[in-house]
Amino acid sequence: MVRFSIFLPAFKAAYLNDAIDSIVNQHCSDWELIIVNDGSPEDISRIVLPYCSDSRIKYFENEQNLGAKDLVGFWNSYIARCNGEYIVFASDDDVYDLDYLQEMRRLSDLYPECNLLHCRVRHIDGQGRISQLAQTAATYETQADFIYQTLVWGRRLTLQECCFKKEPLKQ
């Protein structure tokens, strides 16, 4: 079993190469990448197919945009195809630092009982400039601390910056 499954629904082509490159070039190599063309009107396969010579990359195509109709059902259908112990929900316009998975590995080794891992992120604009830097957080937070930081202090958190343990996620 691989350590990390990265699930990447693709609908927009504009930054897809950058998103895939940021995963393929990770310093940690214990991953698989599952890319799904979710009924895009753009030529997603032209971008993805050259990467498919890497056996860690799997590519699927949906005839229609399933994420727009039933997002959770769409995720669940592909979580079942993930072989990793942990799942990252990537996006076609997100770029990961090259040590992202290495940091997730470090945190998962340090806190094996945790079902959700998270690290600090930089939000960038369309020109690649940092538009916002996520606030720092404690290395370990209880559920109550996490909720408090989000509700009281307005911590911004997106799905794409988290790493989930697969089995609890499936439940």
XYZ file of C-alpha atoms in Angstrom:
171
model
C 0.000 0.000 0.000
C 1.233 3.503 -0.801
C 1.240 6.111 1.936
C -0.596 8.908 0.076
C -3.355 8.915 -2.518
C -3.844 12.283 -4.161
C -7.268 12.675 -5.757
C -7.314 15.398 -8.412
C -10.621 16.184 -10.165
C -9.816 18.181 -13.295
C -12.242 20.555 -14.942
C -10.151 23.641 -15.737
C -6.990 23.340 -17.843
C -5.371 26.710 -17.052
C -3.153 25.596 -14.124
C -3.473 21.825 -14.437
C 0.131 21.295 -15.605
C 1.405 23.261 -12.609
C -0.839 21.306 -10.234
C 0.317 17.937 -11.581
C 3.991 18.987 -11.675
C 3.806 20.022 -8.018
C 2.714 16.480 -7.130
C 4.988 14.565 -9.505
C 8.028 16.470 -8.201
C 7.351 15.906 -4.496
C 10.419 15.073 -2.384
C 8.420 12.167 -0.945
C 7.768 9.547 -3.626
C 5.351 7.244 -1.770
C 2.185 8.424 -3.510
C -0.324 7.666 -6.223
C -2.176 10.318 -8.188
C -5.732 9.725 -9.362
C -6.777 12.326 -11.916
C -10.397 12.486 -13.056
C -11.565 14.548 -15.997
C -14.933 15.478 -14.526
C -16.775 16.134 -17.768
C -14.692 19.161 -18.708
C -15.385 20.888 -22.035
C -11.612 21.575 -22.189
C -9.029 19.124 -23.555
C -7.879 17.732 -20.193
C -6.565 14.470 -21.673
C -4.024 16.376 -23.791
C -2.477 17.657 -20.555
C -2.783 14.483 -18.472
C -1.873 11.655 -20.847
C 1.856 12.535 -21.100
C 2.104 12.020 -17.315
C 0.499 8.572 -17.454
C 3.767 6.825 -18.275
C 4.386 7.101 -14.518
C 2.743 3.979 -13.053
C 1.728 5.962 -9.943
C -0.663 8.061 -12.046
C -4.135 6.813 -12.935
C -6.466 8.725 -15.243
C -10.248 8.425 -15.521
C -12.842 10.347 -17.521
C -16.427 11.109 -16.568
C -18.780 11.873 -19.433
C -20.563 14.476 -17.343
C -19.608 16.710 -14.435
C -20.477 14.441 -11.501
C -18.930 16.819 -8.953
C -21.528 19.455 -9.835
C -24.413 16.995 -9.342
C -23.354 15.077 -6.215
C -19.987 16.192 -4.873
C -19.838 13.788 -1.923
C -20.981 10.868 -4.069
C -18.338 11.802 -6.627
C -15.622 11.852 -3.938
C -16.801 8.551 -2.456
C -16.717 6.809 -5.836
C -13.031 7.666 -6.202
C -12.017 7.221 -2.565
C -12.836 3.563 -3.175
C -10.118 3.548 -5.883
C -7.475 5.062 -3.582
C -4.859 2.658 -2.248
C -3.101 5.028 0.143
C -3.324 5.138 3.900
C -3.919 8.900 3.596
C -5.898 10.901 1.030
C -5.266 14.420 -0.234
C -8.052 16.135 -2.195
C -6.134 18.262 -4.678
C -7.515 20.768 -7.140
C -6.729 21.588 -10.750
C -5.572 25.070 -9.759
C -3.556 24.316 -6.591
C 0.202 24.011 -6.431
C 1.864 22.147 -3.564
C 5.271 22.953 -2.112
C 7.666 20.172 -3.051
C 7.988 19.084 0.579
C 4.227 18.971 1.286
C 3.994 15.155 1.365
C 7.271 14.915 3.249
C 5.761 17.170 5.929
C 2.548 15.112 5.967
C 4.683 11.971 6.423
C 6.534 13.619 9.319
C 3.283 14.646 10.993
C 1.630 11.257 10.433
C 4.659 9.514 11.982
C 4.639 11.938 14.920
C 0.853 11.720 15.483
C -0.337 8.329 14.144
C -3.606 8.625 16.100
C -4.657 11.750 14.145
C -7.121 11.387 11.313
C -6.578 14.856 9.827
C -3.264 16.533 9.112
C -2.832 20.119 8.041
C 0.002 22.504 7.310
C 0.336 26.211 6.703
C -0.434 27.401 3.178
C 0.148 30.398 0.959
C -2.733 31.598 -1.188
C -1.594 32.949 -4.544
C -3.310 35.045 -7.163
C -3.491 34.442 -10.914
C -0.025 35.928 -11.388
C 1.575 33.590 -8.826
C 1.950 36.295 -6.158
C 1.184 35.495 -2.522
C -2.151 37.107 -1.688
C -2.539 35.639 1.804
C -0.468 33.580 4.215
C -2.401 31.244 6.496
C -2.022 31.925 10.197
C 0.313 29.722 12.167
C -1.159 26.904 14.209
C 0.044 24.675 16.990
C 1.750 21.467 15.873
C -1.043 19.515 17.575
C -4.593 20.679 18.286
C -7.479 18.872 19.865
C -10.807 18.867 18.020
C -12.055 21.578 20.369
C -8.965 23.741 19.709
C -9.387 23.283 15.975
C -13.072 24.283 16.062
C -12.331 27.225 18.365
C -9.601 28.564 16.056
C -11.928 28.265 13.082
C -15.069 29.758 14.634
C -13.626 32.395 16.956
C -10.472 33.468 15.139
C -11.733 32.874 11.602
C -9.062 30.422 10.529
C -9.506 29.849 6.820
C -9.245 26.204 5.881
C -9.834 24.522 2.550
C -10.170 20.857 1.712
C -7.107 20.920 -0.533
C -4.674 21.765 2.272
C -5.643 18.806 4.443
C -4.526 15.207 4.462
C -7.048 12.656 5.751
C -6.543 9.143 7.054
C -8.496 6.999 4.581
C -10.316 4.523 6.821
C -12.066 7.067 9.094
C -12.880 9.138 6.018
C -14.608 6.154 4.400
C -16.712 5.688 7.544
